[in-house]
Amino acid sequence: MEKARSAWRTSGSTATLRFDMNVYGHGHASQAVARMLSSVRVFLQSPDVDPRSALYENPQYLKLPDLPSTVIKSPTEFTGRGALAALSTETTRSEVEALFDQLQQSSFLRQISADKRVTTPLKEYQKEAVDFMTRRETGDLPPSLSLWQVHTTHGGLSCYQHVITGAKSSRVEDVLGGVLADDMGLGKTLSTLAVIVGSLDRALQFAVSGTDKPTTQWQSMVPSKATLVVVPSALLLDIWTEEIVRHIMPGTLRFYRYHGSRRHISLQDLLQYDVLLTTYATVAAEFCRGQSMLNHIEWFRVVLDEAHVIRNPSTKQFRAISSLAAHLRWCLTGTPIQNGVEDLGAIVKFLRVPLLLETPTFRKQITAAIQSNSPGRFAKLRRLLEALCLRRSKLLLNLPDPITVTHKIHFSGPERQMYNDYGDSCKRATNEAITDHSLRKANQIIIETILRMRLFCNQGSAALAGNWNSFGLPSDPQEALSYLQTSGKDAACAQCDSEIISMYQTGDRSSGVLTSCQHLLCGECRPNYEADLEDSVEDERAQCPICGQRGEKSTFILEPAKTSESPVPAAPTCSTKLLALLHHVQKQGAADKCVIFSFWKKTLDAIADIFTASGIPFHRIHGSLSARRRADVLADFEINPYIKVLLITFGTGAVGINKLVVANHIHIVEPQWNPSVESQAIGRILRLGQEKSVTIVRYIMKGTVEETVQSSQLRKLQLARGGFIGKDDEHTSQRIQEIMVSHIRPL
Ligand SMILES: [Zn+2]
Ligand SMILES: [Zn+2]
């Protein structure tokens, strides 16, 4: 308030004052108030303050007969500001989704045969996607799909009129590009690669003719024949690389991974390539440093993979991405609207759709129309989507829905006793730390306890006595990653911000390493980091380029112990959960094959011991296998009729992973802290090429922290707070106790 007032005083003009208003009153007046507010297009949102002192009801909230009449958030959620900015409700969202699924462009799409250099035969719907993309790029569209229509004035003159805004123009300004929004598994990557290969001549022409463009606008810009593909993670860089190698005739596409230390390349060298693969984080980081080579190039084409990640136009990342100069722009996404129609606004802005790219215009023309109650409120949106966007659903694959089974298992008596005793001792230790005002320590105890309890559910008592290194982390790298996932906002590379879900995997560039000062680095940034360390050496001591810590150069990057610390036990102890897994696998049909996923190597060690003792043959993917050896193992799993079981850690690199479609049973040994890790793994089996019906089996111990992990309550709390290890304040200490009581040691 004070700030706004002084701003107003100094500027002498008008000031915008944002305020939230809470409406209190008699219940019987609520309907009248609701009608009055609706008539001036004001809609009540959930309050930011806890309304526990009064009975809360939102009379504008849609009531469904089988739902409780008022869905109210729990008091802990009344902390986020900005609820007023949420423009669309859940009902609108599902209506828009339905609209997506009704788009009918197939009537005009042709199944054109792809370029011969695409060696994988395309499916019919992929050929249609290639046709759609090519025609959007060349402007060869039927009039019904253009955003402009011929308009004849009374005087007999004709001009063009925009079908959404109604603006008139003497020429058609259309966007070259669009959105490929096919469901996951329909091969958006392959379709896009086919378009890239099919347009190599056009690309070259663009690069050549662009050179002597007379306009001054791009004077400092160098035109390139390349398609810049931007993806959210290093793992996806691997997947694109793999797809190029798999589907395209060798030598057709020259491609380059512009990421990590490989960013040090000259502009001239960069211009040699047909495809450049990079991450959103790399584009954003270079943009912020203000010296981005990517911004000096006018790209023939920019493709955003998983384009829904740019849904917020106020972020640096969005500004960086939309500052890229490009002749053609594409967004690939299976979920074009995650939160609401505004997500689409960001995509429209990136595509630079003429007349609609400004956020206020988009709101006025599209969002506000939807929020009105008129019967044709979706007409403009439908028109826009039909012009820009191709979407087909997974139903095309004729894949039966996977059968999902969740086994909720009870501990044995001794296991329960041990689990509870451990929980009690951790609770005491936490309380002592809180009494000592050492909240940081209390947090660390909690994170360690969560991890140990999760491991206990799989591996039994052996998990409670794990080794810790002198830097305060579990000495097992994958467990250390779990610890960091739980304590930090997310486990991401300290230099390029790409998410890390596996550690120390040989030859896998998306896999991470850990430094003694507790930074995670992806394999691609590691050489860079080591070079910086080398440069910093003074008096035989190096300095960490991230946090400035000093030490002997060789001590910074931690290497996992080569040999396993404990010898394999003669008679493996078997937890109740792993016993249940064993029974399941033994009951598996003769024609079935299964893949067993766990996040932790030690859990897979324990499973391997049990399966060996029970005479079940299996293959196993180790992180320390070379990429070549890994491919051999996967190839054998595909064809060897005697091997029906594959053990694999989540986050194992993408190389050769398409062989997994031979399996039709997926066992997920424990719920994942980050749910996207799990869905990525499932997506590798439930994809194009899968011919059998798939069963997913999840194992969860009843009355344990696993139930909390599965419900992702803890993760939401963590994301909301920006990590558990935070400020030492009153609020934190309260929350710690709540977590302890409700999650770690349920009564
Ligand atoms: Zn990195
Ligand atoms: Zn450091």
PDB file of C-alpha atoms and ligand atoms in Angstrom, residues 494 515-519 529 533 543-550 556, ligand 2:
ATOM      1  CA  ALA A 494      23.951 -27.267 -11.079  1.00  0.00           C
ATOM      2  CA  THR A 515      30.848 -33.135  -6.150  1.00  0.00           C
ATOM      3  CA  SER A 516      32.147 -33.040  -2.600  1.00  0.00           C
ATOM      4  CA  CYS A 517      30.371 -29.699  -2.131  1.00  0.00           C
ATOM      5  CA  GLN A 518      27.091 -31.466  -3.004  1.00  0.00           C
ATOM      6  CA  HIS A 519      26.415 -30.172  -6.504  1.00  0.00           C
ATOM      7  CA  TYR A 529      33.403 -28.110 -14.646  1.00  0.00           C
ATOM      8  CA  LEU A 533      38.651 -26.443 -11.801  1.00  0.00           C
ATOM      9  CA  GLN A 543      38.327 -23.666  -6.381  1.00  0.00           C
ATOM     10  CA  CYS A 544      34.820 -24.892  -7.143  1.00  0.00           C
ATOM     11  CA  PRO A 545      33.454 -22.642  -9.929  1.00  0.00           C
ATOM     12  CA  ILE A 546      29.955 -22.938  -8.462  1.00  0.00           C
ATOM     13  CA  CYS A 547      30.332 -22.305  -4.724  1.00  0.00           C
ATOM     14  CA  GLY A 548      33.938 -21.188  -4.371  1.00  0.00           C
ATOM     15  CA  GLN A 549      34.962 -23.954  -1.977  1.00  0.00           C
ATOM     16  CA  ARG A 550      38.700 -24.705  -2.110  1.00  0.00           C
ATOM     17  CA  PHE A 556      35.929 -32.470  -6.042  1.00  0.00           C
TER      18      PHE A 556
HETATM   19 ZN    ZN B   2      30.928 -26.324  -5.078  1.00  0.00          ZN
END
